[in-house]
Amino acid sequence: MKVAVLKETRLGERRVALVPMGVKSLLKAGLDVTVQAGAGLAASISDQEYEEAGATVAATAADALRDAGMVLAVNAPSLEDVAGMSEGTILVSFLTPLTHTELVRALAEAKITGIAMELVPRITRAQSMDALSSQATVAGYKAVLLAANHLPKFLPMFTTAAGTIRPAKALILGAGVAGLQAIATARRLGAVVLAFDVRPAVKEQVESLGASFLEADEEVAAEGEGGYAKELSADQHEKELTLLAGAIADCDIVITTAQIPGRTAPLLVTEEMVESMRPGSVIVDLASESGGNCALTKSGETVLAHGVQILGPVNLATGIPVHASQMYSKNIVTLISEFIGEEGRVELDMENDVVGPSTVTHDGQVTNERVQNALSAL
Ligand code: NAD
């Protein structure tokens, strides 16, 4: 079967779905790989490297898609690309299926099997296929570099002939995948790090990375299903804001990563808190695309308010395209191995505990219940 790898078309996107190492794995599994020319260039991979790994390079997306049985991408392909796919093709990529309803309908109508990377279940067995986690790791790391670049200070402590420099203080809100990586990166750069999360279980992980966990006088905890956070009650939210207001004024950097699956991001940094910070301080809001954790965040923009820079970056993972692509490629190859049998034969099994939940459309139907609900709510 021919597997096509598309050149990403999203504005600013530099990642590619499959790196040459992934090409070799797919060839070994009995598949053929065709890569659209230039697909890897922004991630420092030349067409020649793909050819050396055993892939064919096609001049255009249409050429890559012709006769392909499977299509791999990072972002959802355009409706035009979907029109170029044949019936029965398997598409594996981030699809944002709960909001990208036009695409979901087009996939179902064209009888394309759409497998959404964001729907890979977060079970232990599927950790190596979890692109949300791998890309959040990249985003957490990059957020600290962004903050360091914007901060008019050093992060580490220095003792020099020109005097002693005190270390910067960073507060990380939300200690999930991105938050833990942000803590580790800020610590490596020498900052003093504080962190808070509503899941008490992460306190130990925060401390093992050399950061301090903010302790509330009264418990603020909201652990929900599957190890995720759930929304706080109004009373608990008030307590959290009081706790954060007491800590934030003294921080040079605040990185917010707090999210609740399927909800708007919780408000954690109010305008009064921003005003209490020293001028020159930096806030990086990784939740900007789902509403933002800071009241003043504007998604995709940098706001200057009360002397504080508030960054609302989108798609941060694309900023480290080489390793973000390498990790994504590993995730996708591992996921594909769930339904590729002997000699590259496709054996899609909807009873498979990873493939079933990740599949959005199959055989002309929308197969995922949450996506069906999202469609019928329109
Ligand atoms: P996420 O992006 O949904 O949220 C980020 C963090 O924000 C979470 O730690 C959450 O607790 C926190 N948060 C939510 N509301 C908050 C509030 N009001 N104040 C402070 N913090 C708040 O989460 P994520 O990083 O994708 O993952 C969260 C957890 O899911 C992981 O730590 C883990 O337990 C689980 N997980 C499991 C797997 C797996 O087993 N394959 C993979 C990834 C994640």
mmCIF file of C-alpha atoms in Angstrom, residues 15-285:
data_model
loop_
_atom_site.group_PDB
_atom_site.id
_atom_site.type_symbol
_atom_site.label_atom_id
_atom_site.label_comp_id
_atom_site.label_asym_id
_atom_site.label_seq_id
_atom_site.Cartn_x
_atom_site.Cartn_y
_atom_site.Cartn_z
ATOM 1 C CA ARG A 15 6.623 20.203 11.219
ATOM 2 C CA VAL A 16 6.275 17.143 9.014
ATOM 3 C CA ALA A 17 4.302 14.002 9.876
ATOM 4 C CA LEU A 18 6.970 11.417 9.056
ATOM 5 C CA VAL A 19 10.771 11.683 9.313
ATOM 6 C CA PRO A 20 13.193 9.422 7.376
ATOM 7 C CA MET A 21 13.489 7.041 10.347
ATOM 8 C CA GLY A 22 9.685 6.611 10.168
ATOM 9 C CA VAL A 23 9.910 5.970 6.421
ATOM 10 C CA LYS A 24 12.279 3.059 7.131
ATOM 11 C CA SER A 25 9.893 1.614 9.741
ATOM 12 C CA LEU A 26 6.954 1.734 7.334
ATOM 13 C CA LEU A 27 8.976 0.141 4.521
ATOM 14 C CA LYS A 28 9.980 -2.634 6.923
ATOM 15 C CA ALA A 29 6.285 -3.165 7.708
ATOM 16 C CA GLY A 30 5.631 -3.748 3.987
ATOM 17 C CA LEU A 31 4.305 -0.292 2.998
ATOM 18 C CA ASP A 32 5.538 2.102 0.267
ATOM 19 C CA VAL A 33 6.043 5.751 1.154
ATOM 20 C CA THR A 34 5.652 8.810 -1.109
ATOM 21 C CA VAL A 35 6.567 12.220 0.286
ATOM 22 C CA GLN A 36 5.433 15.490 -1.279
ATOM 23 C CA ALA A 37 8.497 17.478 -2.422
ATOM 24 C CA GLY A 38 9.701 19.932 0.222
ATOM 25 C CA ALA A 39 7.540 18.392 2.964
ATOM 26 C CA GLY A 40 10.457 18.148 5.394
ATOM 27 C CA LEU A 41 12.446 21.253 4.445
ATOM 28 C CA ALA A 42 11.215 23.443 7.310
ATOM 29 C CA ALA A 43 12.125 20.617 9.712
ATOM 30 C CA SER A 44 15.642 20.425 8.180
ATOM 31 C CA ILE A 45 14.921 17.266 6.149
ATOM 32 C CA SER A 46 15.747 17.360 2.438
ATOM 33 C CA ASP A 47 13.946 15.399 -0.271
ATOM 34 C CA GLN A 48 17.229 13.555 -0.819
ATOM 35 C CA GLU A 49 17.200 12.289 2.783
ATOM 36 C CA TYR A 50 13.715 10.908 2.233
ATOM 37 C CA GLU A 51 14.873 9.219 -0.974
ATOM 38 C CA GLU A 52 17.888 7.752 0.790
ATOM 39 C CA ALA A 53 15.528 6.317 3.416
ATOM 40 C CA GLY A 54 13.591 4.600 0.597
ATOM 41 C CA ALA A 55 10.714 7.009 -0.071
ATOM 42 C CA THR A 56 9.569 8.291 -3.474
ATOM 43 C CA VAL A 57 9.295 12.078 -3.789
ATOM 44 C CA ALA A 58 6.215 13.430 -5.619
ATOM 45 C CA ALA A 59 6.172 16.944 -7.059
ATOM 46 C CA THR A 60 2.720 18.006 -5.820
ATOM 47 C CA ALA A 61 0.123 17.051 -3.205
ATOM 48 C CA ALA A 62 -2.104 15.677 -5.986
ATOM 49 C CA ASP A 63 0.740 13.458 -7.233
ATOM 50 C CA ALA A 64 1.444 12.226 -3.685
ATOM 51 C CA LEU A 65 -2.252 11.476 -3.087
ATOM 52 C CA ARG A 66 -2.853 9.590 -6.349
ATOM 53 C CA ASP A 67 -3.488 5.887 -5.527
ATOM 54 C CA ALA A 68 -2.478 6.387 -1.876
ATOM 55 C CA GLY A 69 -4.185 4.022 0.567
ATOM 56 C CA MET A 70 -3.058 6.016 3.574
ATOM 57 C CA VAL A 71 -2.300 9.731 4.095
ATOM 58 C CA LEU A 72 -0.247 11.117 6.973
ATOM 59 C CA ALA A 73 -0.241 14.759 8.065
ATOM 60 C CA VAL A 74 0.259 16.894 11.161
ATOM 61 C CA ASN A 75 -2.679 19.260 10.622
ATOM 62 C CA ALA A 76 -5.985 18.399 8.992
ATOM 63 C CA PRO A 77 -5.640 18.532 5.204
ATOM 64 C CA SER A 78 -7.643 21.034 3.152
ATOM 65 C CA LEU A 79 -11.001 20.070 1.661
ATOM 66 C CA GLU A 80 -9.276 20.260 -1.727
ATOM 67 C CA ASP A 81 -6.749 17.611 -0.624
ATOM 68 C CA VAL A 82 -9.587 15.478 0.772
ATOM 69 C CA ALA A 83 -11.227 15.655 -2.663
ATOM 70 C CA GLY A 84 -8.019 14.197 -4.096
ATOM 71 C CA MET A 85 -8.207 11.103 -1.840
ATOM 72 C CA SER A 86 -9.846 7.901 -3.049
ATOM 73 C CA GLU A 87 -12.657 6.051 -1.295
ATOM 74 C CA GLY A 88 -11.324 3.806 1.473
ATOM 75 C CA THR A 89 -8.179 5.907 2.123
ATOM 76 C CA ILE A 90 -7.035 6.056 5.752
ATOM 77 C CA LEU A 91 -6.134 9.571 6.888
ATOM 78 C CA VAL A 92 -4.090 9.913 10.104
ATOM 79 C CA SER A 93 -3.521 13.437 11.449
ATOM 80 C CA PHE A 94 -4.702 15.964 14.009
ATOM 81 C CA LEU A 95 -8.266 16.635 12.807
ATOM 82 C CA THR A 96 -9.820 18.837 15.558
ATOM 83 C CA PRO A 97 -12.978 16.808 14.843
ATOM 84 C CA LEU A 98 -15.179 18.374 17.532
ATOM 85 C CA THR A 99 -15.044 21.786 15.878
ATOM 86 C CA HIS A 100 -13.933 20.985 12.326
ATOM 87 C CA THR A 101 -17.338 19.623 11.355
ATOM 88 C CA GLU A 102 -17.144 20.504 7.649
ATOM 89 C CA LEU A 103 -14.054 18.319 7.333
ATOM 90 C CA VAL A 104 -15.644 15.439 9.274
ATOM 91 C CA ARG A 105 -18.674 15.514 6.942
ATOM 92 C CA ALA A 106 -16.415 15.612 3.865
ATOM 93 C CA LEU A 107 -14.425 12.600 5.145
ATOM 94 C CA ALA A 108 -17.596 10.609 5.828
ATOM 95 C CA GLU A 109 -19.109 11.469 2.443
ATOM 96 C CA ALA A 110 -15.903 10.503 0.623
ATOM 97 C CA LYS A 111 -15.787 7.218 2.648
ATOM 98 C CA ILE A 112 -12.373 8.086 4.040
ATOM 99 C CA THR A 113 -11.349 6.568 7.368
ATOM 100 C CA GLY A 114 -10.289 9.539 9.497
ATOM 101 C CA ILE A 115 -8.098 8.742 12.501
ATOM 102 C CA ALA A 116 -7.599 11.749 14.785
ATOM 103 C CA MET A 117 -4.343 11.969 16.706
ATOM 104 C CA GLU A 118 -6.016 14.048 19.430
ATOM 105 C CA LEU A 119 -8.456 11.194 20.137
ATOM 106 C CA VAL A 120 -5.779 8.580 20.896
ATOM 107 C CA PRO A 121 -6.851 7.440 24.370
ATOM 108 C CA ARG A 122 -4.530 8.431 27.192
ATOM 109 C CA ILE A 123 -3.993 4.926 28.491
ATOM 110 C CA THR A 124 -0.602 3.572 29.512
ATOM 111 C CA ARG A 125 -0.421 1.266 26.498
ATOM 112 C CA ALA A 126 -0.893 4.181 24.095
ATOM 113 C CA GLN A 127 1.686 6.556 25.599
ATOM 114 C CA SER A 128 4.055 6.058 22.653
ATOM 115 C CA MET A 129 1.221 7.050 20.263
ATOM 116 C CA ASP A 130 0.158 10.127 22.235
ATOM 117 C CA ALA A 131 0.947 13.155 20.078
ATOM 118 C CA LEU A 132 -0.895 15.521 22.435
ATOM 119 C CA SER A 133 1.716 14.639 25.051
ATOM 120 C CA SER A 134 4.732 14.729 22.757
ATOM 121 C CA GLN A 135 3.769 18.109 21.316
ATOM 122 C CA ALA A 136 2.873 19.484 24.769
ATOM 123 C CA THR A 137 6.386 18.537 25.891
ATOM 124 C CA VAL A 138 7.786 20.665 23.068
ATOM 125 C CA ALA A 139 5.420 23.548 23.905
ATOM 126 C CA GLY A 140 6.337 23.502 27.619
ATOM 127 C CA TYR A 141 10.034 23.719 26.791
ATOM 128 C CA LYS A 142 9.579 26.440 24.172
ATOM 129 C CA ALA A 143 7.384 28.520 26.510
ATOM 130 C CA VAL A 144 10.279 28.906 28.933
ATOM 131 C CA LEU A 145 12.673 29.904 26.144
ATOM 132 C CA LEU A 146 10.144 32.509 24.965
ATOM 133 C CA ALA A 147 9.787 33.875 28.479
ATOM 134 C CA ALA A 148 13.578 33.988 28.936
ATOM 135 C CA ASN A 149 13.942 35.849 25.635
ATOM 136 C CA HIS A 150 11.418 38.489 26.655
ATOM 137 C CA LEU A 151 12.587 38.894 30.266
ATOM 138 C CA PRO A 152 14.985 41.790 30.781
ATOM 139 C CA LYS A 153 16.886 39.681 33.323
ATOM 140 C CA PHE A 154 19.039 36.562 33.661
ATOM 141 C CA LEU A 155 17.308 33.417 34.873
ATOM 142 C CA PRO A 156 20.185 31.886 36.880
ATOM 143 C CA MET A 157 21.984 33.235 39.901
ATOM 144 C CA PHE A 158 25.455 34.591 39.086
ATOM 145 C CA THR A 159 28.242 35.510 41.436
ATOM 146 C CA THR A 160 30.590 37.726 39.421
ATOM 147 C CA ALA A 161 33.188 40.419 39.993
ATOM 148 C CA ALA A 162 30.474 42.839 38.909
ATOM 149 C CA GLY A 163 28.226 41.723 41.717
ATOM 150 C CA THR A 164 25.764 38.999 42.535
ATOM 151 C CA ILE A 165 22.712 38.441 40.375
ATOM 152 C CA ARG A 166 19.666 36.984 42.078
ATOM 153 C CA PRO A 167 17.885 34.187 40.199
ATOM 154 C CA ALA A 168 14.595 34.901 38.448
ATOM 155 C CA LYS A 169 11.446 33.454 39.965
ATOM 156 C CA ALA A 170 9.044 31.504 37.752
ATOM 157 C CA LEU A 171 5.515 30.357 38.546
ATOM 158 C CA ILE A 172 4.085 27.485 36.489
ATOM 159 C CA LEU A 173 0.323 27.017 36.650
ATOM 160 C CA GLY A 174 -0.923 23.591 35.629
ATOM 161 C CA ALA A 175 1.562 20.760 36.032
ATOM 162 C CA GLY A 176 0.391 18.403 33.284
ATOM 163 C CA VAL A 177 2.650 17.394 30.413
ATOM 164 C CA ALA A 178 3.515 20.948 29.246
ATOM 165 C CA GLY A 179 3.721 22.334 32.783
ATOM 166 C CA LEU A 180 6.115 19.653 34.031
ATOM 167 C CA GLN A 181 8.370 20.243 31.003
ATOM 168 C CA ALA A 182 8.239 23.997 31.659
ATOM 169 C CA ILE A 183 9.229 23.394 35.297
ATOM 170 C CA ALA A 184 12.154 21.175 34.265
ATOM 171 C CA THR A 185 13.354 23.689 31.640
ATOM 172 C CA ALA A 186 13.087 26.721 33.944
ATOM 173 C CA ARG A 187 15.008 24.791 36.623
ATOM 174 C CA ARG A 188 17.737 23.862 34.103
ATOM 175 C CA LEU A 189 18.081 27.544 33.247
ATOM 176 C CA GLY A 190 18.560 28.276 36.929
ATOM 177 C CA ALA A 191 15.278 29.942 37.885
ATOM 178 C CA VAL A 192 13.640 29.436 41.241
ATOM 179 C CA VAL A 193 10.393 27.666 40.355
ATOM 180 C CA LEU A 194 6.998 27.526 42.058
ATOM 181 C CA ALA A 195 4.102 25.532 40.666
ATOM 182 C CA PHE A 196 0.438 24.856 41.294
ATOM 183 C CA ASP A 197 -2.097 22.372 39.996
ATOM 184 C CA VAL A 198 -5.541 21.346 41.202
ATOM 185 C CA ARG A 199 -4.541 17.679 40.989
ATOM 186 C CA PRO A 200 -2.787 17.033 44.313
ATOM 187 C CA ALA A 201 -1.201 13.906 42.814
ATOM 188 C CA VAL A 202 1.302 16.058 40.884
ATOM 189 C CA LYS A 203 2.825 17.677 44.001
ATOM 190 C CA GLU A 204 5.411 14.915 44.248
ATOM 191 C CA GLN A 205 6.342 15.202 40.542
ATOM 192 C CA VAL A 206 6.701 18.992 40.873
ATOM 193 C CA GLU A 207 8.977 18.608 43.878
ATOM 194 C CA SER A 208 11.043 15.880 42.243
ATOM 195 C CA LEU A 209 11.898 18.415 39.515
ATOM 196 C CA GLY A 210 13.283 20.822 42.120
ATOM 197 C CA ALA A 211 10.294 23.187 42.231
ATOM 198 C CA SER A 212 8.099 24.123 45.211
ATOM 199 C CA PHE A 213 4.392 23.316 45.175
ATOM 200 C CA LEU A 214 2.182 26.192 46.312
ATOM 201 C CA GLU A 215 0.184 25.080 49.326
ATOM 202 C CA ALA A 216 -3.313 26.452 49.902
ATOM 203 C CA ASP A 217 -4.538 26.996 53.495
ATOM 204 C CA GLU A 218 -7.640 25.066 52.557
ATOM 205 C CA GLU A 219 -7.564 22.309 49.993
ATOM 206 C CA VAL A 220 -8.102 23.341 46.353
ATOM 207 C CA ALA A 221 -8.366 20.024 44.551
ATOM 208 C CA ALA A 222 -10.412 18.828 41.589
ATOM 209 C CA GLU A 223 -9.252 15.562 40.147
ATOM 210 C CA GLY A 224 -11.718 14.217 37.578
ATOM 211 C CA GLU A 225 -11.957 11.187 35.326
ATOM 212 C CA GLY A 226 -8.884 9.580 33.782
ATOM 213 C CA GLY A 227 -6.413 11.614 35.835
ATOM 214 C CA TYR A 228 -7.627 14.910 34.337
ATOM 215 C CA ALA A 229 -8.705 18.013 36.228
ATOM 216 C CA LYS A 230 -12.382 18.913 36.494
ATOM 217 C CA GLU A 231 -13.815 22.394 36.845
ATOM 218 C CA LEU A 232 -13.494 23.925 40.335
ATOM 219 C CA SER A 233 -16.593 25.062 42.234
ATOM 220 C CA ALA A 234 -16.982 28.869 42.463
ATOM 221 C CA ASP A 235 -15.842 28.725 46.081
ATOM 222 C CA GLN A 236 -12.738 26.668 45.275
ATOM 223 C CA HIS A 237 -11.922 28.915 42.329
ATOM 224 C CA GLU A 238 -12.050 31.938 44.661
ATOM 225 C CA LYS A 239 -9.631 30.172 47.033
ATOM 226 C CA GLU A 240 -7.292 29.397 44.156
ATOM 227 C CA LEU A 241 -7.290 33.039 43.029
ATOM 228 C CA THR A 242 -6.468 34.164 46.581
ATOM 229 C CA LEU A 243 -3.593 31.675 46.723
ATOM 230 C CA LEU A 244 -2.203 32.824 43.361
ATOM 231 C CA ALA A 245 -2.626 36.532 44.153
ATOM 232 C CA GLY A 246 -0.397 36.005 47.175
ATOM 233 C CA ALA A 247 2.399 34.438 45.114
ATOM 234 C CA ILE A 248 2.332 36.150 41.746
ATOM 235 C CA ALA A 249 3.545 39.664 42.643
ATOM 236 C CA ASP A 250 6.995 38.331 43.417
ATOM 237 C CA CYS A 251 7.374 36.337 40.181
ATOM 238 C CA ASP A 252 9.292 37.443 37.081
ATOM 239 C CA ILE A 253 7.800 34.765 34.837
ATOM 240 C CA VAL A 254 4.374 33.130 34.886
ATOM 241 C CA ILE A 255 3.699 30.241 32.517
ATOM 242 C CA THR A 256 0.116 29.064 32.460
ATOM 243 C CA THR A 257 -0.901 25.697 31.015
ATOM 244 C CA ALA A 258 -4.167 24.966 32.859
ATOM 245 C CA GLN A 259 -6.851 23.250 30.784
ATOM 246 C CA ILE A 260 -9.980 21.223 31.436
ATOM 247 C CA PRO A 261 -10.820 18.840 28.589
ATOM 248 C CA GLY A 262 -13.803 20.106 26.580
ATOM 249 C CA ARG A 263 -14.094 23.383 28.544
ATOM 250 C CA THR A 264 -12.882 26.954 28.296
ATOM 251 C CA ALA A 265 -9.565 27.312 30.121
ATOM 252 C CA PRO A 266 -9.964 28.447 33.755
ATOM 253 C CA LEU A 267 -9.161 32.066 34.595
ATOM 254 C CA LEU A 268 -6.143 32.043 36.935
ATOM 255 C CA VAL A 269 -4.442 35.417 36.432
ATOM 256 C CA THR A 270 -6.701 38.462 36.840
ATOM 257 C CA GLU A 271 -5.869 41.996 35.714
ATOM 258 C CA GLU A 272 -5.238 42.958 39.375
ATOM 259 C CA MET A 273 -2.653 40.180 39.603
ATOM 260 C CA VAL A 274 -0.949 41.441 36.418
ATOM 261 C CA GLU A 275 -0.904 44.945 37.916
ATOM 262 C CA SER A 276 0.756 43.591 41.060
ATOM 263 C CA MET A 277 3.724 42.210 39.086
ATOM 264 C CA ARG A 278 6.988 44.116 38.547
ATOM 265 C CA PRO A 279 7.263 45.953 35.197
ATOM 266 C CA GLY A 280 9.267 43.824 32.761
ATOM 267 C CA SER A 281 7.744 40.580 34.028
ATOM 268 C CA VAL A 282 6.507 38.094 31.436
ATOM 269 C CA ILE A 283 3.421 35.878 31.260
ATOM 270 C CA VAL A 284 3.268 33.090 28.660
ATOM 271 C CA ASP A 285 -0.263 31.734 28.348
#
